[in-house]
Amino acid sequence: MNKVKKLGKGLEDISYLFLSSEQENDASRFSSSQPVTRDPAVPSLPTKSVCLIGNSADMRDAFLIINLSLALARLGMRIAVVDMDEGFPCINFFLGKNNEAPGLGDSNELIRKGPLGVQLAGLDRNMLKRLSDSREKSRMLEQLEAIEANTDLIIVSISQDNLRRMEPVLRDVIREFLVIVPPQKEPMLDSYRAIKRIFSHNPLAKIGVIITDIAHMYEVEAVYTTMAGAVRKFLDKELYKYGFLFSVKQEMDAKANIASFYDADLTACISNIAQIVVLRLNPGESGTSAGLFFRKITADYFGVSKT
Amino acid sequence: MTILFRRVHIEPEKLREIIRKNSDSLEFGLRFIDFQLGTEEEGFINFLGIDKNRRLAVVNCDSDENESMVLTALSQLQWLKKNESLLKRLFFSENVDMSRVPQIILIGPSFSRKAVAAVQQLSGHDIRLVEFKYSLAGNNDAIMFEEVVFRKAGAGNVVGLSEQPPVPEDIPDNARAGVCRPVAPVPENIEQPVAPFDEITLTPEEIAEFMNFDRKQTL
């Protein structure tokens, strides 16, 4: 009641009813960099998945994927990154390793936890085949399902070279795709080929592009206009623009894997892409039912199912 | 060579996409003017179309058997009547004849005996019940629409059939050739063929589109 100010006869200052308190302001200021915690009583929405298709399985694409997942986690989303490339470049990048493959003592080695609660899973076909017994595979599937149950968005990372081996996944499991497009002729043609492959297997796919390796702003529009024009002209489909990323000028160091270590422009680009991802993907409208994503991927693609 | 198709379930979005692109397969001259039109409490009208006589058509579809479709469509007709002036303004350029009662086309994999009996008792409305059968054969899919209830006598339309039933000569080419293929009866136990990993080939025109790319072209 000490907040009530007398303004005159019969008038009271009731602004405190609408404004947050100083303590609240302080608390929110300090917690702004922390991921938003969710009320466990609120039922979580079905898990949404998006497949991010890189130009090649290298550290540059891993840089984008990992930093995008961190940016999304900062926006309060629970993120899981599934690395489906040989050698797991994303996981290595995240863990600050350069070219080392993660160990394979047991299935736990393929599932890791990163900062801001981002979950990492490596699902390479050859690696999975090396898992010794079916009990271990089954345990891994259980772990993956547990991740899926506590995730808002699953980001699947795969390079164009490996995309051709994923046709069942393209057709049945994932609806949303993000294709990385650099501003050079040959890589653009490869990206277009990837887009054509996706649409040929999944005509209802929603494909967006992230234009990378940008030196000047005008290149963004040039790349997008060319790519979207070709897709419209030859495939009769539309592309979504998710944003762009400036070229990383300094040498890629896996140990400094967070965008803010590079420069503010890169951080801003990734933050913008993350916001568009949240707006476009609309977590309430799911591409697959909760609990089915990893089961479908492991059963259809790797031949792993629960025993 | 006999092509074997296996009947499978279709996702509602894909069904809507097929119908959207093949309005002529439901009725010659039918053209959609709006999609997923919200009607307050009566849900969405999947497709609002006009037929060749400029009469409105409410087209609703469901990928599963749904008995409430008839009731929903009738309540949507009431909504259309209530919002006649709004619709006239909204679709002014389409020159819709609002004096005529819109027809209803309901599309589903099957219709219950009750739904069929109810429709047959509705003398004041033109209602068609159209069943579809969606099938796969490798990378190819096929859909067949078949009218099961309509007051006027007539068999269903089969889209894109190689041995097509005779069609009136005034039908344009684009109405004859759909994206869909015919359905042949398939034994239940036959396995769906697995699509091979095909290489995506690009045409010279597609390649040329990118070979002419200049990253500074907007300057």
Coordinates of C-alpha atoms in Angstrom, one line a residue, chain A residues 164-165 167 171 175 183-186 188-189 192-193 196-197 200-201 204 213 218-219 222-223 226-227 230 233-234 237, chain B residues 11 13-14 17 21 139 195-203 205-207 209-219:
Chain A
R164 CA 20.6 -38.7 -51.7
R165 CA 20.8 -41.5 -49.1
E167 CA 15.0 -40.4 -49.4
R171 CA 9.4 -38.3 -48.0
R175 CA 8.5 -31.2 -44.0
P183 CA 26.9 -16.9 -53.9
Q184 CA 28.9 -18.8 -56.4
K185 CA 27.7 -20.5 -59.5
E186 CA 28.7 -24.1 -58.9
M188 CA 24.3 -22.6 -56.2
L189 CA 23.7 -25.2 -58.8
Y192 CA 19.3 -26.1 -56.6
R193 CA 19.9 -29.8 -57.2
K196 CA 14.9 -30.3 -56.8
R197 CA 15.6 -33.6 -55.0
S200 CA 10.8 -34.7 -56.3
H201 CA 10.3 -36.8 -53.2
L204 CA 4.6 -30.6 -50.1
D213 CA 29.4 -16.3 -47.4
Y218 CA 23.5 -6.6 -52.6
E219 CA 24.6 -10.2 -53.1
A222 CA 21.0 -11.4 -56.3
V223 CA 21.3 -14.9 -55.0
T226 CA 18.2 -16.2 -59.0
M227 CA 17.4 -19.2 -56.9
A230 CA 14.8 -20.9 -61.1
K233 CA 10.3 -21.4 -63.4
F234 CA 11.4 -25.0 -63.5
K237 CA 7.3 -23.9 -56.3
Chain B
E11 CA -2.3 -36.8 -45.5
E13 CA -2.7 -31.4 -46.8
K14 CA -1.7 -33.5 -49.7
E17 CA -3.2 -29.9 -52.7
K21 CA -4.8 -28.5 -58.7
N139 CA 7.4 -43.1 -57.1
A195 CA 12.1 -46.5 -55.0
P196 CA 15.7 -46.7 -56.1
F197 CA 18.1 -43.9 -55.3
D198 CA 17.8 -41.9 -58.4
E199 CA 20.2 -39.2 -59.6
I200 CA 18.7 -35.8 -60.0
T201 CA 19.4 -34.6 -63.5
L202 CA 19.3 -31.0 -64.5
T203 CA 18.2 -29.8 -67.9
E205 CA 18.1 -24.6 -69.3
E206 CA 18.4 -25.1 -65.5
I207 CA 22.2 -25.2 -65.7
E209 CA 20.1 -20.2 -65.3
F210 CA 23.0 -20.5 -62.8
M211 CA 25.9 -20.3 -65.2
N212 CA 24.7 -16.8 -66.1
F213 CA 24.6 -15.8 -62.4
D214 CA 26.5 -12.7 -61.4
R215 CA 26.7 -12.0 -57.7
K216 CA 26.8 -8.3 -58.5
Q217 CA 23.9 -8.3 -60.8
T218 CA 21.8 -5.9 -58.7
L219 CA 24.3 -3.1 -58.9

